[in-house]
Amino acid sequence: MKKRSFLQSAALLAAASTFALTPAQAQTPTPTPIKFQLDWRFEGPAALFLQPVAKGYFKAAGLDVTVDAGNGSGGAVQRVASGTYDMGFADLAALMEFHANNPDAQNKPVAVMMVYNNTPASVMALKKSGITKPADLAGKKLGAPVFDAGRRAFPIFQKANGIGSVQWTAMDPPLRETMLVRGDVDAITGFTFTSLLNLEARGAKAADVVVLPYADFGVKLYGNVIIASPKLIKENPAAIKAFLQAFTKGAKDVIINPADAIASVKARDGIVNVPLETRRLQLAIDTVINSPDARAEGFGQVKPARLSLMASQVSDAFNTKTRVKADDVWNGSFLPSTAELNILPKK
């Protein structure tokens, strides 16, 4: 009997212990879901967002982040504005245009972190065209999709360099570099790390391509930013702070070892060309992420005077319904500390 009583008591104690754990287990926080919209396909630069997912940095920050491919910055802004996505990655000029053309919209996304300190936009031509400098573009036929960031901002580049009138030809993105190689257009606009490598894939040698980066010819436009919906800003600002901290940690890994980071892109799109996308990512890091301007201003941050100048330039070049207000498109209050943002290697 004593043995049976002892066993019964032990069983009751074990059951009590199990029930005692249940409330504590029930208190484990549920990760906050964040739907994130990229500006483009799963190419090299997407590693900036896919790597912190793969490394578990977002999860450790209490977030359940899903990253989806995109088809342009304008689409990314629209999808965050519609509430379909909580956060996204988009060209700041596209965000400014949305604000200025939709002054009465209730859900205008806001930029919360600078990633591409310089616009990746450039004009590219083949050397055989005789184009070697911006002034040579006068009277030439330029090609780009109508929504291309470089094409939209070309009036700023044109004014800064005193370029005469040009003729534009529109095409779908996959045809842009093909038409340049075929000679259908004299030059194209596009992101350097996209179009340059696409030209090589179509048979052009890098040595035969003339690249005129906007940032090197008087156009100091900011590039891509992380954007957040007003709803998320209002209801869960802590989630935005957690996202940016985890992203910054992942971005540091990507900058240090781009080749390793491409594995996270390959995991999302099994047909990507790993060597090509590694080069694309490295080119993006060198030209717009770890640029001299970025090192001077600090990763993730903006300079108010430069932001205001860009707002004015976009208002003019894009012929917006209302003037862009710099303070309406930027909120830097969610950024990690200066020490945490210090991730750019010195050159």
CSV table of C-alpha atoms in Angstrom, one decimal:
chain,number,residue,atom,x,y,z
A,1,MET,CA,0.0,0.0,0.0
A,2,LYS,CA,2.8,2.4,0.9
A,3,LYS,CA,4.5,1.7,-2.4
A,4,ARG,CA,1.2,2.4,-4.3
A,5,SER,CA,0.6,5.6,-2.3
A,6,PHE,CA,4.1,6.8,-3.1
A,7,LEU,CA,3.7,6.1,-6.8
A,8,GLN,CA,0.3,7.9,-6.8
A,9,SER,CA,1.8,10.9,-5.0
A,10,ALA,CA,4.7,11.0,-7.5
A,11,ALA,CA,2.3,10.9,-10.4
A,12,LEU,CA,0.2,13.7,-8.9
A,13,LEU,CA,3.3,15.8,-8.4
A,14,ALA,CA,4.4,15.2,-12.0
A,15,ALA,CA,1.0,16.2,-13.3
A,16,ALA,CA,1.0,19.3,-11.1
A,17,SER,CA,4.4,20.3,-12.5
A,18,THR,CA,3.2,19.8,-16.0
A,19,PHE,CA,0.2,22.0,-15.4
A,20,ALA,CA,2.4,24.6,-13.6
A,21,LEU,CA,4.5,24.9,-16.8
A,22,THR,CA,1.5,25.5,-19.0
A,23,PRO,CA,0.7,29.1,-18.1
A,24,ALA,CA,4.4,30.1,-18.6
A,25,GLN,CA,4.4,28.3,-22.0
A,26,ALA,CA,1.2,30.1,-22.9
A,27,GLN,CA,2.9,33.4,-22.2
A,28,THR,CA,5.6,32.9,-24.9
A,29,PRO,CA,5.1,35.9,-27.3
A,30,THR,CA,3.8,35.1,-30.7
A,31,PRO,CA,6.1,36.5,-33.4
A,32,THR,CA,4.8,39.6,-35.1
A,33,PRO,CA,4.1,38.9,-38.8
A,34,ILE,CA,5.6,41.3,-41.3
A,35,LYS,CA,4.9,41.1,-45.0
A,36,PHE,CA,7.8,42.7,-46.9
A,37,GLN,CA,7.7,43.7,-50.6
A,38,LEU,CA,10.9,43.9,-52.5
A,39,ASP,CA,11.3,46.4,-55.4
A,40,TRP,CA,12.5,43.8,-57.9
A,41,ARG,CA,13.2,40.1,-58.5
A,42,PHE,CA,15.3,37.8,-56.3
A,43,GLU,CA,18.6,39.0,-57.6
A,44,GLY,CA,21.9,39.7,-55.7
A,45,PRO,CA,20.8,42.8,-53.7
A,46,ALA,CA,17.8,40.9,-52.4
A,47,ALA,CA,20.3,39.1,-50.1
A,48,LEU,CA,20.1,42.2,-47.9
A,49,PHE,CA,16.6,41.0,-46.8
A,50,LEU,CA,16.8,37.3,-47.4
A,51,GLN,CA,20.0,36.8,-45.3
A,52,PRO,CA,18.5,38.0,-42.0
A,53,VAL,CA,15.6,35.7,-42.7
A,54,ALA,CA,17.9,32.8,-43.3
A,55,LYS,CA,20.1,33.6,-40.4
A,56,GLY,CA,17.2,33.8,-38.0
A,57,TYR,CA,17.8,37.5,-37.1
A,58,PHE,CA,14.2,38.5,-37.7
A,59,LYS,CA,13.0,35.5,-35.7
A,60,ALA,CA,15.3,36.3,-32.8
A,61,ALA,CA,13.8,39.9,-32.8
A,62,GLY,CA,10.3,38.5,-32.4
A,63,LEU,CA,9.3,38.9,-36.0
A,64,ASP,CA,7.9,36.5,-38.6
A,65,VAL,CA,9.1,38.2,-41.8
A,66,THR,CA,8.0,37.0,-45.3
A,67,VAL,CA,9.9,38.6,-48.3
A,68,ASP,CA,8.2,38.6,-51.7
A,69,ALA,CA,9.8,39.6,-55.1
A,70,GLY,CA,8.5,42.7,-56.8
A,71,ASN,CA,8.2,44.3,-60.2
A,72,GLY,CA,9.3,47.9,-59.6
A,73,SER,CA,9.5,50.6,-56.9
A,74,GLY,CA,6.1,52.1,-57.9
A,75,GLY,CA,4.4,48.8,-57.3
A,76,ALA,CA,6.1,48.3,-53.9
A,77,VAL,CA,4.9,51.8,-52.7
A,78,GLN,CA,1.4,51.0,-54.0
A,79,ARG,CA,1.2,47.7,-52.2
A,80,VAL,CA,2.4,49.1,-48.9
A,81,ALA,CA,-0.1,52.0,-49.3
A,82,SER,CA,-2.9,49.6,-50.0
A,83,GLY,CA,-2.2,47.6,-46.8
A,84,THR,CA,-1.3,44.4,-48.7
A,85,TYR,CA,2.2,44.7,-47.3
A,86,ASP,CA,3.4,46.1,-44.0
A,87,MET,CA,6.9,47.2,-45.2
A,88,GLY,CA,8.8,47.4,-48.4
A,89,PHE,CA,11.9,48.4,-50.4
A,90,ALA,CA,11.5,51.2,-52.9
A,91,ASP,CA,13.2,54.1,-54.7
A,92,LEU,CA,12.8,57.2,-52.6
A,93,ALA,CA,11.9,59.2,-55.7
A,94,ALA,CA,8.9,56.9,-56.3
A,95,LEU,CA,7.8,57.3,-52.7
A,96,MET,CA,8.0,61.1,-53.1
A,97,GLU,CA,6.0,61.0,-56.3
A,98,PHE,CA,3.3,59.0,-54.6
A,99,HIS,CA,3.1,61.5,-51.7
A,100,ALA,CA,2.9,64.5,-54.0
A,101,ASN,CA,0.4,63.0,-56.5
A,102,ASN,CA,-1.9,61.6,-53.7
A,103,PRO,CA,-2.0,64.4,-51.2
A,104,ASP,CA,-5.4,63.3,-49.8
A,105,ALA,CA,-4.4,59.6,-49.4
A,106,GLN,CA,-4.8,58.3,-45.9
A,107,ASN,CA,-2.2,55.6,-46.1
A,108,LYS,CA,1.0,57.1,-47.5
A,109,PRO,CA,4.0,54.9,-46.7
A,110,VAL,CA,7.0,56.6,-45.0
A,111,ALA,CA,10.7,56.0,-45.5
A,112,VAL,CA,12.3,54.7,-42.2
A,113,MET,CA,15.8,53.8,-43.3
A,114,MET,CA,18.2,54.7,-46.1
A,115,VAL,CA,19.8,51.7,-47.8
A,116,TYR,CA,21.1,52.9,-51.2
A,117,ASN,CA,22.6,56.3,-50.2
A,118,ASN,CA,23.1,57.1,-53.9
A,119,THR,CA,20.7,56.4,-56.7
A,120,PRO,CA,21.9,53.4,-58.8
A,121,ALA,CA,20.6,55.1,-61.9
A,122,SER,CA,23.0,55.7,-64.8
A,123,VAL,CA,23.1,56.2,-68.5
A,124,MET,CA,24.9,53.4,-70.4
A,125,ALA,CA,26.0,53.3,-74.0
A,126,LEU,CA,28.4,51.3,-76.1
A,127,LYS,CA,31.8,53.0,-76.9
A,128,LYS,CA,31.2,52.6,-80.6
A,129,SER,CA,28.3,55.1,-80.3
A,130,GLY,CA,30.8,57.8,-79.7
A,131,ILE,CA,29.1,58.7,-76.4
A,132,THR,CA,31.8,59.4,-73.7
A,133,LYS,CA,30.2,62.1,-71.6
A,134,PRO,CA,26.8,63.5,-70.8
A,135,ALA,CA,26.9,66.3,-73.4
A,136,ASP,CA,27.2,63.6,-76.1
A,137,LEU,CA,23.7,62.5,-75.4
A,138,ALA,CA,22.1,65.5,-77.1
A,139,GLY,CA,20.1,64.5,-80.1
A,140,LYS,CA,20.5,60.8,-79.3
A,141,LYS,CA,17.9,58.1,-79.0
A,142,LEU,CA,17.6,56.8,-75.4
A,143,GLY,CA,15.7,53.8,-74.3
A,144,ALA,CA,14.1,52.6,-71.1
A,145,PRO,CA,10.8,51.4,-69.7
A,146,VAL,CA,8.5,54.4,-68.9
A,147,PHE,CA,8.6,53.6,-65.2
A,148,ASP,CA,12.4,53.3,-65.0
A,149,ALA,CA,13.9,55.3,-62.2
A,150,GLY,CA,16.7,56.6,-64.3
A,151,ARG,CA,14.3,57.7,-67.1
A,152,ARG,CA,12.0,59.4,-64.6
A,153,ALA,CA,14.9,61.3,-63.1
A,154,PHE,CA,16.7,62.0,-66.4
A,155,PRO,CA,15.5,65.7,-66.5
A,156,ILE,CA,17.5,66.3,-63.3
A,157,PHE,CA,20.6,64.7,-64.9
A,158,GLN,CA,19.9,66.6,-68.1
A,159,LYS,CA,19.7,69.9,-66.4
A,160,ALA,CA,22.8,69.3,-64.2
A,161,ASN,CA,24.9,68.6,-67.3
A,162,GLY,CA,23.4,71.0,-69.8
A,163,ILE,CA,22.3,68.2,-72.2
A,164,GLY,CA,20.2,69.2,-75.2
A,165,SER,CA,17.0,67.4,-76.2
A,166,VAL,CA,16.9,63.6,-76.6
A,167,GLN,CA,14.4,61.2,-78.1
A,168,TRP,CA,13.0,58.4,-76.0
A,169,THR,CA,12.0,54.9,-76.9
A,170,ALA,CA,9.9,52.8,-74.5
A,171,MET,CA,10.2,49.0,-74.1
A,172,ASP,CA,9.6,46.3,-71.6
A,173,PRO,CA,12.5,45.7,-69.1
A,174,PRO,CA,13.8,42.5,-70.7
A,175,LEU,CA,14.3,44.2,-74.0
A,176,ARG,CA,16.2,47.3,-72.8
A,177,GLU,CA,19.8,45.9,-73.0
A,178,THR,CA,19.0,43.8,-76.1
A,179,MET,CA,17.9,46.9,-78.0
A,180,LEU,CA,21.1,48.7,-77.0
A,181,VAL,CA,23.3,45.8,-78.2
A,182,ARG,CA,21.3,45.6,-81.5
A,183,GLY,CA,21.7,49.4,-82.1
A,184,ASP,CA,18.0,50.2,-81.9
A,185,VAL,CA,18.8,52.9,-79.3
A,186,ASP,CA,22.0,54.9,-78.7
A,187,ALA,CA,21.9,54.7,-74.9
A,188,ILE,CA,19.7,53.4,-72.0
A,189,THR,CA,19.0,54.4,-68.5
A,190,GLY,CA,18.9,51.8,-65.7
A,191,PHE,CA,20.4,50.7,-62.4
A,192,THR,CA,24.1,50.1,-63.1
A,193,PHE,CA,24.3,46.8,-61.3
A,194,THR,CA,21.3,45.6,-63.3
A,195,SER,CA,21.9,46.8,-66.8
A,196,LEU,CA,25.7,46.5,-66.9
A,197,LEU,CA,25.5,42.8,-66.1
A,198,ASN,CA,22.6,42.3,-68.4
A,199,LEU,CA,24.6,43.8,-71.3
A,200,GLU,CA,27.4,41.4,-70.6
A,201,ALA,CA,24.9,38.5,-70.7
A,202,ARG,CA,23.9,39.7,-74.1
A,203,GLY,CA,27.4,39.6,-75.5
A,204,ALA,CA,28.8,43.1,-74.7
A,205,LYS,CA,32.1,43.3,-73.0
A,206,ALA,CA,32.3,45.4,-69.9
A,207,ALA,CA,35.3,47.3,-71.4
A,208,ASP,CA,33.1,48.3,-74.3
A,209,VAL,CA,30.3,49.9,-72.1
A,210,VAL,CA,30.3,53.5,-71.2
A,211,VAL,CA,28.7,54.1,-67.8
A,212,LEU,CA,27.6,57.6,-66.7
A,213,PRO,CA,26.4,57.2,-63.1
A,214,TYR,CA,24.0,60.0,-62.0
A,215,ALA,CA,25.8,60.3,-58.7
A,216,ASP,CA,29.1,61.1,-60.5
A,217,PHE,CA,27.6,63.8,-62.7
A,218,GLY,CA,26.0,66.2,-60.3
A,219,VAL,CA,22.8,64.3,-59.3
A,220,LYS,CA,22.9,63.5,-55.6
A,221,LEU,CA,19.6,61.8,-55.4
A,222,TYR,CA,19.1,59.2,-52.7
A,223,GLY,CA,18.2,55.7,-53.9
A,224,ASN,CA,16.3,52.9,-52.3
A,225,VAL,CA,14.8,53.1,-48.8
A,226,ILE,CA,12.9,50.8,-46.4
A,227,ILE,CA,9.3,52.0,-46.2
A,228,ALA,CA,6.6,51.2,-43.6
A,229,SER,CA,2.9,51.6,-43.6
A,230,PRO,CA,1.2,54.3,-41.5
A,231,LYS,CA,-0.8,51.6,-39.8
A,232,LEU,CA,2.3,49.7,-38.6
A,233,ILE,CA,3.9,53.0,-37.5
A,234,LYS,CA,0.9,53.8,-35.4
A,235,GLU,CA,0.0,50.3,-34.1
A,236,ASN,CA,3.4,48.6,-33.6
A,237,PRO,CA,6.4,51.0,-33.8
A,238,ALA,CA,8.4,48.5,-31.8
A,239,ALA,CA,8.1,46.0,-34.6
A,240,ILE,CA,9.7,48.5,-37.0
A,241,LYS,CA,12.6,49.1,-34.6
A,242,ALA,CA,13.1,45.4,-34.3
A,243,PHE,CA,13.0,44.9,-38.0
A,244,LEU,CA,15.6,47.6,-38.7
A,245,GLN,CA,17.9,46.3,-36.0
A,246,ALA,CA,17.7,42.7,-37.4
A,247,PHE,CA,18.1,44.1,-40.9
A,248,THR,CA,21.2,46.1,-40.0
A,249,LYS,CA,22.8,43.0,-38.5
A,250,GLY,CA,22.1,41.0,-41.6
A,251,ALA,CA,23.3,43.8,-43.9
A,252,LYS,CA,26.6,43.8,-42.0
A,253,ASP,CA,27.0,40.1,-42.8
A,254,VAL,CA,26.1,40.7,-46.5
A,255,ILE,CA,28.6,43.5,-46.9
A,256,ILE,CA,31.4,41.4,-45.3
A,257,ASN,CA,30.7,38.3,-47.2
A,258,PRO,CA,28.5,38.8,-50.3
A,259,ALA,CA,29.4,35.3,-51.7
A,260,ASP,CA,28.0,33.6,-48.7
A,261,ALA,CA,24.9,35.8,-48.7
A,262,ILE,CA,24.0,34.7,-52.2
A,263,ALA,CA,23.0,31.3,-50.8
A,264,SER,CA,19.9,32.9,-49.3
A,265,VAL,CA,18.9,34.2,-52.8
A,266,LYS,CA,19.6,30.8,-54.4
A,267,ALA,CA,17.3,29.2,-51.7
A,268,ARG,CA,14.4,31.4,-52.9
A,269,ASP,CA,15.1,31.1,-56.6
A,270,GLY,CA,16.9,27.9,-57.6
A,271,ILE,CA,17.7,29.0,-61.1
A,272,VAL,CA,19.7,32.1,-60.2
A,273,ASN,CA,23.2,32.3,-61.6
A,274,VAL,CA,25.3,32.4,-58.4
A,275,PRO,CA,28.5,33.9,-59.9
A,276,LEU,CA,26.5,36.6,-61.7
A,277,GLU,CA,24.4,37.5,-58.7
A,278,THR,CA,27.4,37.6,-56.5
A,279,ARG,CA,28.9,40.2,-58.9
A,280,ARG,CA,25.7,42.1,-59.0
A,281,LEU,CA,25.5,42.3,-55.2
A,282,GLN,CA,29.2,43.3,-54.9
A,283,LEU,CA,28.6,46.0,-57.5
A,284,ALA,CA,25.6,47.3,-55.6
A,285,ILE,CA,27.6,47.4,-52.3
A,286,ASP,CA,30.5,49.3,-54.0
A,287,THR,CA,28.4,51.8,-55.8
A,288,VAL,CA,25.4,52.7,-53.7
A,289,ILE,CA,25.6,51.1,-50.2
A,290,ASN,CA,29.3,51.6,-49.2
A,291,SER,CA,29.7,54.7,-51.3
A,292,PRO,CA,31.8,57.7,-50.2
A,293,ASP,CA,28.5,59.6,-49.5
A,294,ALA,CA,27.2,56.8,-47.4
A,295,ARG,CA,30.3,56.6,-45.3
A,296,ALA,CA,30.2,60.4,-44.8
A,297,GLU,CA,26.5,60.5,-43.8
A,298,GLY,CA,26.3,57.2,-42.0
A,299,PHE,CA,24.5,54.0,-43.0
A,300,GLY,CA,20.8,54.2,-42.8
A,301,GLN,CA,20.6,58.0,-42.4
A,302,VAL,CA,19.9,61.1,-44.4
A,303,LYS,CA,21.0,64.7,-44.4
A,304,PRO,CA,18.1,67.1,-44.2
A,305,ALA,CA,19.5,69.6,-46.7
A,306,ARG,CA,20.1,66.9,-49.3
A,307,LEU,CA,16.7,65.3,-48.7
A,308,SER,CA,15.0,68.7,-49.2
A,309,LEU,CA,17.0,69.4,-52.4
A,310,MET,CA,15.9,66.0,-53.7
A,311,ALA,CA,12.2,66.7,-52.8
A,312,SER,CA,12.4,69.9,-54.9
A,313,GLN,CA,14.1,68.2,-57.8
A,314,VAL,CA,11.6,65.4,-57.9
A,315,SER,CA,8.7,67.9,-57.7
A,316,ASP,CA,10.1,69.6,-60.9
A,317,ALA,CA,11.3,66.6,-62.8
A,318,PHE,CA,8.2,64.4,-62.2
A,319,ASN,CA,5.8,67.4,-62.6
A,320,THR,CA,3.9,66.3,-59.4
A,321,LYS,CA,0.4,67.6,-58.5
A,322,THR,CA,1.8,69.1,-55.3
A,323,ARG,CA,5.3,69.9,-54.1
A,324,VAL,CA,7.0,67.1,-52.2
A,325,LYS,CA,7.4,67.8,-48.5
A,326,ALA,CA,10.6,66.2,-47.3
A,327,ASP,CA,9.4,65.9,-43.7
A,328,ASP,CA,6.4,63.9,-44.8
A,329,VAL,CA,8.3,61.1,-46.5
A,330,TRP,CA,11.0,60.5,-43.9
A,331,ASN,CA,10.9,59.3,-40.3
A,332,GLY,CA,14.3,58.4,-38.8
A,333,SER,CA,13.0,57.8,-35.3
A,334,PHE,CA,13.1,54.0,-35.6
A,335,LEU,CA,16.7,53.7,-36.6
A,336,PRO,CA,19.2,51.6,-34.5
A,337,SER,CA,21.8,53.5,-32.5
A,338,THR,CA,24.8,55.1,-34.2
A,339,ALA,CA,27.0,52.3,-33.0
A,340,GLU,CA,24.7,49.6,-34.4
A,341,LEU,CA,24.6,51.5,-37.8
A,342,ASN,CA,28.4,51.6,-38.0
A,343,ILE,CA,28.7,48.7,-40.4
A,344,LEU,CA,30.4,50.1,-43.5
A,345,PRO,CA,34.0,49.1,-43.9
A,346,LYS,CA,36.4,51.9,-44.5
A,347,LYS,CA,38.1,52.1,-47.9
